[in-house]
Coordinates of C-alpha atoms in Angstrom, one line a residue:
Chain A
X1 CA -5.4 1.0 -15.8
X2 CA -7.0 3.3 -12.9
X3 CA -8.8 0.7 -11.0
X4 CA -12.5 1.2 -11.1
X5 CA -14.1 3.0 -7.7
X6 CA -14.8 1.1 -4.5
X7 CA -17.9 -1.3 -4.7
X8 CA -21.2 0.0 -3.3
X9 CA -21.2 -2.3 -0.3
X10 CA -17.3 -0.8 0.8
X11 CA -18.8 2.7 0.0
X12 CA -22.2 2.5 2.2
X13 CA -20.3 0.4 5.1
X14 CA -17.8 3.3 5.0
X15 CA -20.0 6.3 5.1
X16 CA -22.3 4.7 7.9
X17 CA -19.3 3.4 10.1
X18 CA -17.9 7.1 10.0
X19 CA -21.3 8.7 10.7
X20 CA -21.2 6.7 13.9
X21 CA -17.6 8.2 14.3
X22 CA -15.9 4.7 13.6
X23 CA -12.8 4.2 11.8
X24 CA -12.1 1.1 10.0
X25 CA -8.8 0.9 12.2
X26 CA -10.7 1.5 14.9
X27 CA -8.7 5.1 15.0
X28 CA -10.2 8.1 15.8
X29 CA -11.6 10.4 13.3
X30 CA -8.4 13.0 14.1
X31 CA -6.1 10.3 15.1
X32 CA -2.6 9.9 13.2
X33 CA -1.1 6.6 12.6
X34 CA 1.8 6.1 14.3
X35 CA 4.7 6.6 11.6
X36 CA 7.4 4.0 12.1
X37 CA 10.5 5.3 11.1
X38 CA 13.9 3.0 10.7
X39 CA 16.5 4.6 9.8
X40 CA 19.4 2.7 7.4
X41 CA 22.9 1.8 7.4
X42 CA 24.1 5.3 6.3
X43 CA 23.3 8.9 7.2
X44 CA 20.0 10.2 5.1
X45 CA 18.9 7.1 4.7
X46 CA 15.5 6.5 6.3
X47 CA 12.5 4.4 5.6
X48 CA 8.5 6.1 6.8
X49 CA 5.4 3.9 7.2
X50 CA 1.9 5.1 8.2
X51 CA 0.4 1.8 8.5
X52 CA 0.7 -0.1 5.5
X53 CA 2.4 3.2 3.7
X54 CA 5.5 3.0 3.1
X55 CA 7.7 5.4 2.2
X56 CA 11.8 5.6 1.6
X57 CA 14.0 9.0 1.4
X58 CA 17.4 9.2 0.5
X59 CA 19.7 12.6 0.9
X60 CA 23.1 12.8 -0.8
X61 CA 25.1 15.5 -1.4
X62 CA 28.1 16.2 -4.0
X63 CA 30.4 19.2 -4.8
X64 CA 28.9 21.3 -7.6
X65 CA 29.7 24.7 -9.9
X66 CA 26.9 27.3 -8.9
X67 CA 24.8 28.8 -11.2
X68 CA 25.9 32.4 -11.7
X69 CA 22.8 34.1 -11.2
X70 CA 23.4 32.9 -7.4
X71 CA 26.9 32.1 -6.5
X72 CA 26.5 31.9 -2.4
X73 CA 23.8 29.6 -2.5
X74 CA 23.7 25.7 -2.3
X75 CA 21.2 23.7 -4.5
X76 CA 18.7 21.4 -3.3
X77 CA 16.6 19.1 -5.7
X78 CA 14.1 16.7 -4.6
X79 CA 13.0 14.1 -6.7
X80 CA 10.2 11.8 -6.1
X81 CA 8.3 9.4 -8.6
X82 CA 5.3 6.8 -7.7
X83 CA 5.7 3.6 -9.9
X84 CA 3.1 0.5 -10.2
X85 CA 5.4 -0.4 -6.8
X86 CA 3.3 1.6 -4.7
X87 CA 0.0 0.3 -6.2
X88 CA -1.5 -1.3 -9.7
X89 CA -3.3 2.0 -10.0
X90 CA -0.4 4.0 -11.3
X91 CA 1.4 3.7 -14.6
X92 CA 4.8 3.3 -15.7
X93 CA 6.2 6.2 -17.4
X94 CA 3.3 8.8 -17.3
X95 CA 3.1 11.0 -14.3
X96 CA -0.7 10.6 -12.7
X97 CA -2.2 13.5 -11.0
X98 CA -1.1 12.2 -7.6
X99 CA 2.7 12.3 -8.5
X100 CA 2.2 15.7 -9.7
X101 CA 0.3 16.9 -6.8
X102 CA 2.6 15.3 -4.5
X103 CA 6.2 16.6 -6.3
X104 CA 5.1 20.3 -6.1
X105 CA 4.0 19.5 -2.9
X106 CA 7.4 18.2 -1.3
X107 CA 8.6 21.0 -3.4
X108 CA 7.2 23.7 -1.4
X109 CA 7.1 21.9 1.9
X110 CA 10.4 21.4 2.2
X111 CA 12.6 23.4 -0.3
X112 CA 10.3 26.5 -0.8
X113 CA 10.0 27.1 3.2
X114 CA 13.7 27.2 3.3
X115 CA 13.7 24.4 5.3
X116 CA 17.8 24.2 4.7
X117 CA 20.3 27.3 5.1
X118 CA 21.2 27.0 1.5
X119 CA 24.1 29.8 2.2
X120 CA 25.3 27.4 4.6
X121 CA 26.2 24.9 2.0
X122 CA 28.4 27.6 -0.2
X123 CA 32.1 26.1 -0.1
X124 CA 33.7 28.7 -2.4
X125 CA 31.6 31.4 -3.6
X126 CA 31.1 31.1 -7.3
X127 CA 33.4 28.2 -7.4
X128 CA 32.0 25.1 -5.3
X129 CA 28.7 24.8 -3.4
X130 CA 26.8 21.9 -2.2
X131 CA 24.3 19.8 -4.0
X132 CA 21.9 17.9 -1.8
X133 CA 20.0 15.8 -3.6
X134 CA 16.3 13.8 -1.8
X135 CA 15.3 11.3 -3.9
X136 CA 11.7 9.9 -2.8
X137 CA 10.7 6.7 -3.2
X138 CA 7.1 5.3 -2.6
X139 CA 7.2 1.8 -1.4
X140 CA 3.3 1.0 -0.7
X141 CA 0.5 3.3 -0.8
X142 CA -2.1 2.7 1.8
X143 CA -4.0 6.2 2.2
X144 CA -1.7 9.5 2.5
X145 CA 1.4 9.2 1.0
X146 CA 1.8 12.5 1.0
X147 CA 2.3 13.1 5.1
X148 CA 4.1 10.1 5.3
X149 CA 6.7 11.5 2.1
X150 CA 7.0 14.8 3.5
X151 CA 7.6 13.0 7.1
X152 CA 10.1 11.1 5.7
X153 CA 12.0 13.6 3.2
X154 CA 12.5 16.1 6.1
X155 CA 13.5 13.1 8.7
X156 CA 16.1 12.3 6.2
X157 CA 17.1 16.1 5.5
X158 CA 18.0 16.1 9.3
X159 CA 19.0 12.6 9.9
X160 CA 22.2 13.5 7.2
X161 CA 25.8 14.5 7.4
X162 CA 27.4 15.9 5.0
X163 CA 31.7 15.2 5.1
X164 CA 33.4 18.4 6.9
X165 CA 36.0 20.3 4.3
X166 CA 38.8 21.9 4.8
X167 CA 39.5 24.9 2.4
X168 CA 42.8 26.6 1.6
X169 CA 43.1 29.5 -0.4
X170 CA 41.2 27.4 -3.4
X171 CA 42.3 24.0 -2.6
X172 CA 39.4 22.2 -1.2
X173 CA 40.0 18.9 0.9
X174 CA 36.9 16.7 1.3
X175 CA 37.6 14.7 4.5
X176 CA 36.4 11.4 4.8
X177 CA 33.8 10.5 7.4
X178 CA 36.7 8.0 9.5
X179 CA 39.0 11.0 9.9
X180 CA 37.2 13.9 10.6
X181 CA 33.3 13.6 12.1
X182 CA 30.6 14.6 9.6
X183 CA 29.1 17.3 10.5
X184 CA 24.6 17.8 10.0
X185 CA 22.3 20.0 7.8
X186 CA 21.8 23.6 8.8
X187 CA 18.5 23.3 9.1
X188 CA 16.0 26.4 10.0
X189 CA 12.7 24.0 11.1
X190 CA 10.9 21.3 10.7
X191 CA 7.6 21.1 8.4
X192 CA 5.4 18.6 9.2
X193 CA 2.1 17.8 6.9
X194 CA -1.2 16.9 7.9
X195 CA -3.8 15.9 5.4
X196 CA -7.7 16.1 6.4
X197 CA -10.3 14.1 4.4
X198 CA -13.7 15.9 3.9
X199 CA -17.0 13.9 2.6
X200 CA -19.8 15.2 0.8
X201 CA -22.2 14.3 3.7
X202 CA -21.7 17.3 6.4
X203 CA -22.7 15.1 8.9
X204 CA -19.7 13.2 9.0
X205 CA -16.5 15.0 10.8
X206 CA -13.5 15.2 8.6
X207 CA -10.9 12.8 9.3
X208 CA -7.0 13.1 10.1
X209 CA -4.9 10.8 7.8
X210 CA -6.9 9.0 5.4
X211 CA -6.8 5.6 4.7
X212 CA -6.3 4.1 0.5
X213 CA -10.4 3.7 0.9
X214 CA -11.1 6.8 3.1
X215 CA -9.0 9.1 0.4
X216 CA -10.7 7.3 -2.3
X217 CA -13.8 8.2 -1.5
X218 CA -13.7 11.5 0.3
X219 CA -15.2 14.7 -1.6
X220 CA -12.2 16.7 -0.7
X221 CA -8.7 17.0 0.8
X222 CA -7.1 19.8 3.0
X223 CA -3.5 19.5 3.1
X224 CA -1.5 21.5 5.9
X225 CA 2.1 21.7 6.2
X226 CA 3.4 23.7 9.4
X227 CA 6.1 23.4 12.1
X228 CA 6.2 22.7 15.7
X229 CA 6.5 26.8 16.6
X230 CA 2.9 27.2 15.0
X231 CA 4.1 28.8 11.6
X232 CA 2.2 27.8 8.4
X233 CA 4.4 26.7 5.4
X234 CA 1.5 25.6 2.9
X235 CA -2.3 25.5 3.3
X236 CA -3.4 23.3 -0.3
X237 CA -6.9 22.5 -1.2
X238 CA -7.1 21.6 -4.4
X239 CA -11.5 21.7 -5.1
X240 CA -13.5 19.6 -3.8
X241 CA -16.3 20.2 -1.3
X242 CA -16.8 23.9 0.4
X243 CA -15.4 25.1 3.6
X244 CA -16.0 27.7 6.2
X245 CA -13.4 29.7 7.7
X246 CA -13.9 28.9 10.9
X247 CA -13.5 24.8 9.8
X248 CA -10.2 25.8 8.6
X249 CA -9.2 27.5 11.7
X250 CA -10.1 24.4 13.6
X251 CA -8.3 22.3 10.9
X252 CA -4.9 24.3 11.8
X253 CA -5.1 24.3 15.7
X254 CA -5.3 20.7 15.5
X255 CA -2.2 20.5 12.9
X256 CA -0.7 22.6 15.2
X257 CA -1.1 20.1 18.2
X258 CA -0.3 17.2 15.8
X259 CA 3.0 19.0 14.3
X260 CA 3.9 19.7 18.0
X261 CA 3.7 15.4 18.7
X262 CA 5.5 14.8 16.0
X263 CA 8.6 17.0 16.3
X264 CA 9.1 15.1 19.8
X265 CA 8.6 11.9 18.3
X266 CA 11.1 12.7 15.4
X267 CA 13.5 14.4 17.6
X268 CA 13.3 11.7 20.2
X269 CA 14.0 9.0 17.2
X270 CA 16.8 10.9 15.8
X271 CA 18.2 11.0 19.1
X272 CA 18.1 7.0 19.8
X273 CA 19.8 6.7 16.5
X274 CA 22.1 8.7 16.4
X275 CA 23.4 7.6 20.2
X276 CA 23.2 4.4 18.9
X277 CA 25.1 5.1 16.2
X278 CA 29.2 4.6 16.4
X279 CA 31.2 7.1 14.3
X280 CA 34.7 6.1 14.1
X281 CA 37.2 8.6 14.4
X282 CA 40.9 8.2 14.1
Chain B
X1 CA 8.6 -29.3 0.0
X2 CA 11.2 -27.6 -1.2
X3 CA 11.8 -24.1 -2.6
X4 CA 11.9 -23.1 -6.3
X5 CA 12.3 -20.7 -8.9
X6 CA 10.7 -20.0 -11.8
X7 CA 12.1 -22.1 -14.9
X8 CA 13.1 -24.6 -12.8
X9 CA 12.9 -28.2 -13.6
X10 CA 10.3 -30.2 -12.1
X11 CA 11.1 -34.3 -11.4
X12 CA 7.3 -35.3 -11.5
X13 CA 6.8 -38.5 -13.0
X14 CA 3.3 -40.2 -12.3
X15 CA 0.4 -42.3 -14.6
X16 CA -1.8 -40.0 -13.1
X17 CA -0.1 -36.9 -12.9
X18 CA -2.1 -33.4 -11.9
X19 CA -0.3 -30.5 -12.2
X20 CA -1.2 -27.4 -9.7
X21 CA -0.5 -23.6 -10.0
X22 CA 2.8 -22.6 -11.1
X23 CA 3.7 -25.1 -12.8
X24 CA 3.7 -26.1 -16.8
X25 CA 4.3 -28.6 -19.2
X26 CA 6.0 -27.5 -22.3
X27 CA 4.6 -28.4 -25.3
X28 CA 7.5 -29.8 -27.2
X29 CA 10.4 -30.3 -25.1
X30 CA 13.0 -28.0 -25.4
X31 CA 15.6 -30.0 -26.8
X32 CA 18.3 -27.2 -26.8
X33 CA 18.3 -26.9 -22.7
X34 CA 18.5 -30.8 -23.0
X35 CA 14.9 -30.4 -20.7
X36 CA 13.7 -33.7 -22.6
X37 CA 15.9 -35.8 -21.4
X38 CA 15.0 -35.0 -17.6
X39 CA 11.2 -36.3 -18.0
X40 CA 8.1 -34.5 -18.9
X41 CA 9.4 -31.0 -19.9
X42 CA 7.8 -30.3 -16.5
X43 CA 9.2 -26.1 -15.2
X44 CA 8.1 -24.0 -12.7
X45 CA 6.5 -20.6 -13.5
X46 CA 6.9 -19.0 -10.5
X47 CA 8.7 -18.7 -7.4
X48 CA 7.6 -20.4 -3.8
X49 CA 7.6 -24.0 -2.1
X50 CA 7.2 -27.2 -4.0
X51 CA 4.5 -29.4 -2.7
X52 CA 3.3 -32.7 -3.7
X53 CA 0.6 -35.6 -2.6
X54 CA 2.0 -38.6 -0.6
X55 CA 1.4 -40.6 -3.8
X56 CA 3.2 -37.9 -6.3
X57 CA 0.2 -37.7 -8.7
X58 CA -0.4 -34.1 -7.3
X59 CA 2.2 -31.5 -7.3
X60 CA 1.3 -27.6 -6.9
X61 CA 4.0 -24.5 -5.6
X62 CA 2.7 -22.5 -2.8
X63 CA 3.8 -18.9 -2.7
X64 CA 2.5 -15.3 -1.5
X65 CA 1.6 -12.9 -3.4
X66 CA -0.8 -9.6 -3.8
X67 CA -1.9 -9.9 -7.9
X68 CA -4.5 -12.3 -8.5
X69 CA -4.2 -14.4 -11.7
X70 CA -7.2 -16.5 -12.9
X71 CA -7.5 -19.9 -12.7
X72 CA -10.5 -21.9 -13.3
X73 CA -13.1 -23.1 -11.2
X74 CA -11.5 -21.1 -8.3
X75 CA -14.2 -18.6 -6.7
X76 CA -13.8 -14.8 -6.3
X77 CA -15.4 -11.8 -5.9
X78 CA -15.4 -9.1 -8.4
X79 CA -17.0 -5.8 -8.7
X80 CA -19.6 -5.0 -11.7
X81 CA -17.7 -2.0 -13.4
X82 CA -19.7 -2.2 -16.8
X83 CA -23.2 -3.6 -18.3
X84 CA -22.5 -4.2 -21.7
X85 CA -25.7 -5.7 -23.6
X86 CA -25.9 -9.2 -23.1
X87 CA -23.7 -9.1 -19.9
X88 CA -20.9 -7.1 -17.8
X89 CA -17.4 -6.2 -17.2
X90 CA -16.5 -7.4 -13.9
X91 CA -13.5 -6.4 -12.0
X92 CA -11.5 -9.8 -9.9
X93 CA -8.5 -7.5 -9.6
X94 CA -6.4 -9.5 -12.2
X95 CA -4.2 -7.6 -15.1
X96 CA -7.9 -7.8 -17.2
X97 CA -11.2 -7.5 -16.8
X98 CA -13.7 -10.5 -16.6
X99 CA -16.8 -11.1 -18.2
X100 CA -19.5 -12.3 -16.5
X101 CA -22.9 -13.7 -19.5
X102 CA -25.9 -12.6 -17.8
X103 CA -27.6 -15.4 -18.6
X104 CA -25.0 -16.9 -15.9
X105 CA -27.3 -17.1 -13.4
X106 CA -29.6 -19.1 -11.4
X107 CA -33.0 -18.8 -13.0
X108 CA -31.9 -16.5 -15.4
X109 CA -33.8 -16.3 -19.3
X110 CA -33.5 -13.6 -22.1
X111 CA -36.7 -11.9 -20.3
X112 CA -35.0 -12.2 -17.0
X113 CA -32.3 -11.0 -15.8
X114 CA -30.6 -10.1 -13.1
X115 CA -30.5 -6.1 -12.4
X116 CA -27.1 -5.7 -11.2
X117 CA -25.7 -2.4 -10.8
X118 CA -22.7 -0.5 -11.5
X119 CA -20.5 -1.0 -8.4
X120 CA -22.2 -4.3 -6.8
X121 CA -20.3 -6.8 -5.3
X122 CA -20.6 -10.3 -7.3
X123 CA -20.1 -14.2 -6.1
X124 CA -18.8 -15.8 -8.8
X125 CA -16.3 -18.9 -10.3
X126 CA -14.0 -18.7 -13.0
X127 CA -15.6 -20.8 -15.4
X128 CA -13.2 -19.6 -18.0
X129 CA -9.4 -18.6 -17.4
X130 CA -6.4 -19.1 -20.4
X131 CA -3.7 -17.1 -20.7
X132 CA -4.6 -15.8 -24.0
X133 CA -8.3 -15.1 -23.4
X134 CA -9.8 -12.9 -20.9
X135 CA -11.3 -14.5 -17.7
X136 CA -15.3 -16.0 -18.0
X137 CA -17.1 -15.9 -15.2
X138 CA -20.6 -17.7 -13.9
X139 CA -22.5 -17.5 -11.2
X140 CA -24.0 -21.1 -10.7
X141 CA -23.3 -24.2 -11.6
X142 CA -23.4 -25.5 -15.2
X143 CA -24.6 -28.9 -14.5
X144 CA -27.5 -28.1 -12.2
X145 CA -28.2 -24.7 -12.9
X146 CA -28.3 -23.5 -9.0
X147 CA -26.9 -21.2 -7.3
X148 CA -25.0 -22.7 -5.1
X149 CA -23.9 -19.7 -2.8
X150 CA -22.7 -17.4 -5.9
X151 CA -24.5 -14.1 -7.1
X152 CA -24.8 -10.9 -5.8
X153 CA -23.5 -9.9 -2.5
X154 CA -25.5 -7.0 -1.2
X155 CA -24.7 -5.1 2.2
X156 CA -21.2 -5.5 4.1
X157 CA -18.1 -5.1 3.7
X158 CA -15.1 -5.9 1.9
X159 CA -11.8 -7.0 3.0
X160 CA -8.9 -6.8 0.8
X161 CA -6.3 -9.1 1.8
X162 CA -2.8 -11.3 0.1
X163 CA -3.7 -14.5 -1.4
X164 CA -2.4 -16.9 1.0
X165 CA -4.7 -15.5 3.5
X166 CA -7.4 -16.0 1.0
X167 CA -6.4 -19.6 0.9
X168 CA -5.8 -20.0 4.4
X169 CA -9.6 -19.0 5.4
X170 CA -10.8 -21.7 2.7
X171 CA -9.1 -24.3 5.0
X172 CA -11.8 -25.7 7.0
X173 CA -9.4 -26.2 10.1
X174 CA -8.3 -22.7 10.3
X175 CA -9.0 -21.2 13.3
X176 CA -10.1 -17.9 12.6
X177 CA -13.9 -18.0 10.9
X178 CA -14.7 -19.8 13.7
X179 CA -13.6 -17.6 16.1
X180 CA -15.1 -14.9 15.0
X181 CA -18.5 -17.0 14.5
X182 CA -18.4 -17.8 18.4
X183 CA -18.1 -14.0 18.9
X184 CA -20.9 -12.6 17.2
X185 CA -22.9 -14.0 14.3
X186 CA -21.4 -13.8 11.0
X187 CA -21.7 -14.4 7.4
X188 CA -18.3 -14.3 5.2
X189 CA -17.7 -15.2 1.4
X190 CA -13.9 -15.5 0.3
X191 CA -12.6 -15.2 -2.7
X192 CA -9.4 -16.8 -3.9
X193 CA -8.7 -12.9 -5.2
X194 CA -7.5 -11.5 -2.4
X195 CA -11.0 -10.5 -1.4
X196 CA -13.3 -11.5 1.6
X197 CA -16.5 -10.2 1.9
X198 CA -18.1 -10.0 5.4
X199 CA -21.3 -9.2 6.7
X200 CA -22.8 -8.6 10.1
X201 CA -25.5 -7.5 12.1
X202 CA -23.7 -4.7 14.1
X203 CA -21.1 -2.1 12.6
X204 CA -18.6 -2.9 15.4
X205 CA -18.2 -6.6 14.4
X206 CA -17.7 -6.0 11.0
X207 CA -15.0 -3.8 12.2
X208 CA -13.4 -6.0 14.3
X209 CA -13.4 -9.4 12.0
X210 CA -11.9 -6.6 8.8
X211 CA -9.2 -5.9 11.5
X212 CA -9.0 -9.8 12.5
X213 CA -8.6 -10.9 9.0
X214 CA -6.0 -7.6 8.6
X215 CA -3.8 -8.6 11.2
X216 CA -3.8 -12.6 10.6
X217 CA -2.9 -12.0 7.2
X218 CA 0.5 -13.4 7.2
X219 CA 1.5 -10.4 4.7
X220 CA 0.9 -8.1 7.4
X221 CA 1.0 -9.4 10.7
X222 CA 0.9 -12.9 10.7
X223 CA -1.2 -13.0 14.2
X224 CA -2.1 -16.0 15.6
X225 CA -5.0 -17.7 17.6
X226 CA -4.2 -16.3 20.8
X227 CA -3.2 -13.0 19.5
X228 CA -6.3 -13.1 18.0
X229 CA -8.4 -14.0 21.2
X230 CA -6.6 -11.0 23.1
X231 CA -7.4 -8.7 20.6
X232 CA -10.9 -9.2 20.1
X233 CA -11.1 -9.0 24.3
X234 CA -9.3 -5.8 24.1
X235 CA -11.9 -4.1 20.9
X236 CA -14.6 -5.1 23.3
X237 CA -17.0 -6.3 20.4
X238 CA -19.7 -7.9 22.9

């Protein structure tokens, strides 16, 4: 059942409180929440929240035949599904517009953009690549689960190690992470994506990161998914209220500032963890 | 107090026995699982801590959760989603909609009714809530036919928050309503949904007691009074 739409009261407070450039958070309008990210037990295993969003991504990767049509090339599938866990509002079963919107989403963000040297994951050509799989999973939705799945899925992309091999002739020897260090992801960049909320009333600014309530009742959404060295990846707008050019601009030099944040943050997280970390050798 | 699961026997034996949420009586004692022989066929339906009065004539489970299921005479707030003739739908956030008799009102007759709108924010009790019916809802009392602090709710804001903390604010010696009220004047109905409606003269302080009650809520932060105290110092709310 889709939940019916916030009451009038929620809606008038709303609108008014961000005409007087108020957040219900008490954020600013182009303020991010901090994500939290805590990283599991194994490699590719890491766990995003924007507030009360949670999101989980996990990254495995197993010894596959490669299709013929490209026999140097690695695959990498992502797979990502919102179930009534998340929230009541979505169903078991049938994919709601969100899950749709946010799969071909991911899908272009991070496996479109080349985010990973798939050539680099070619063991034998023709004979044995690499298959890395993401699997998404959406704990809690709480506004913008799409920046904080994309967050998470490339996090987990980079916080992954894949076992080193050893091949001779066409003997392959996968070598256990206790003997032989595993070794990261090629990866080219780092996409980061940055959704802006736009309400029918031009007098109110758009917003950065929209809250359950704030998406809910916003008359339009700009999604922008770029990297830290200022290069666009995906610019979606799917309807919803009319834009100027110049807004759009605007909308990307303040992605671009965000992205650049965010990469330290990441980078600076990956780097406690990973010094943290003890990985045995023998 | 103990904790429990759900199926779980019950030992509650009493002349005068009341039984709270989560727990049941079967109707004929299953005699397969040998329940009969342990009492009153008494289980529990769901998981949390087993309570009971000094004298064991009350016994209820306390638990957390996010779903709100109906019980009656407990009051809540829903959202009108639908006028339908003689009444509306009303949304209390359980797995089905309520209905809510527009006659259900203080001062209400077939002539007059109340005008509520699609999207307004109601007051009401459960007058009616079985587990094979959909909810009933009214906004006075039956006996005397007044209000009584139910109907519509018109301006503010609402808070959605987990149950417990819903129960927690209906505690008369919890801390943080009063708080707030020394703060800044403050009106607040809560509804044993998971919903708290709050209204107040100035945007900032209905800002600051949603993000109060946010970070009390013991399914988010679990703040307490003097967390509380330093946080309203430091959203500067006078």
């Amino acid at each position: 059942m889709r939940p019916p739409s916030p009451s009038i009261p929620e809606k008038e407070f709303l609108f008014a409180s961000l005409k007087a450039s108020l957040r219900l958070d008490g954020r600013q309008p182009l303020q991010l929440r901090t994500p939290e990210l805590t990283f599991g037990p194994e490699l590719g295993w890491v766990e995003c929240a924007l507030g009360k969003t949670r999101v989980l991504a996990q990254v495995d990767a197993k010894m596959v035949k490669p299709p013929p049509e490209r026999p140097f090339e690695g695959m990498v599938s992502i797979h990502s599904e919102i179930s009534p866990i998340a929230s009541p509002e979505y169903e078991f079963g049938r994919a709601s517009e969100e899950e749709v919107t946010m799969t071909r989403m991911l899908d272009k963000v991070l496996r479109r953009s080349d985010t990973i040297d798939k050539e680099s994951l070619c063991v034998i050509a023709g004979q044995r690549v690499w298959h890395v799989r993401l699997a998404i999973h959406c704990l809690s939705d709480e506004g913008n689960m799409l920046d904080c799945a994309c967050l998470a899925g490339i996090v987990a992309l980079r916080h992954f190690r894949r076992p080193e091999i050893e091949v001779v002739g066409d003997e392959v020897t996968i070598h256990d992470p206790t003997e032989r260090a595993p070794i990261p992801l090629a990866i080219h960049h780092s996409p980061f994506c940055f959704t802006f909320a736009f309400f029918a009333d031009t007098s109110i600014p758009p917003i950065l990161d929209p809250s359950h309530l704030e998406q809910r009742l916003s008359a339009g959404l700009v999604s922008i998914a770029l990297n830290a060295q200022r290069e666009i990846c995906v610019l979606q707008k799917l309807g919803g209220v009319p834009l100027a050019p110049d807004s759009i601009l605007n909308l990307v030099e303040i992605a671009v500032s965000r992205a650049k944040e965010l990469d330290r943050l990441v980078d600076d997280k990956l780097k406690v963890d990973w010094s943290g970390r003890r990985v045995e050798f023998r | 107090m103990s904790i429990i699961l759900p199926g779980e026997h019950v030992p509650a034996r009493h002349v005068n026995l009341k039984l709270g949420p989560g727990l049941l009586q079967l109707s004929s004692p299953d005699k397969r699982r040998g329940i009969a022989d342990e009492g009153l066929g008494i289980i529990s339906t769901k998981a949390g801590t087993l309570h009971h009065s000094t004298n064991q004539s009350k016994w209820w489970i306390e638990n957390n959760s996010r779903r709100y299921v109906p019980a009656q005479q407990e009051s809540v707030i829903g959202v009108i989603i639908l006028r339908s003739g003689e009444g509306f739908r009303v949304d209390i956030g359980s797995a089905h909609t309520a209905s809510l008799d527009g006659l259900a009102f203080e001062g209400a007759t077939k002539r007059n009714k109340p005008n509520l709108k699609i999207g307004c924010l109601v007051y009401a009790r459960v007058s009616l809530a079985h587990k094979d019916m959909e909810p009933e809802l009214e906004c006075f009392d039956a006996q005397t036919r007044k209000a009584e602090g139910f109907g519509e709710l018109k301006e503010g804001f609402l808070v959605r928050c987990s149950l417990k903390m819903s129960r927690l604010l209906l505690d008369p010696k919890h801390f943080l309503l009063p708080l707030l009220g020394h703060r800044f004047p403050l009106e607040a109905a809560v509804g044993m949904n998971g919903r708290i409606w709050v209204n107040t003269k100035e945007m900032k302080h209905t800002i600051a007691a949603t993000r109060c009650i946010e970070a009390v809520d013991p399914d988010g932060g679990g703040m307490d009074e003097r967390g509380v105290k330093e946080f309203l110092n430091a959203l500067d709310v006078e």
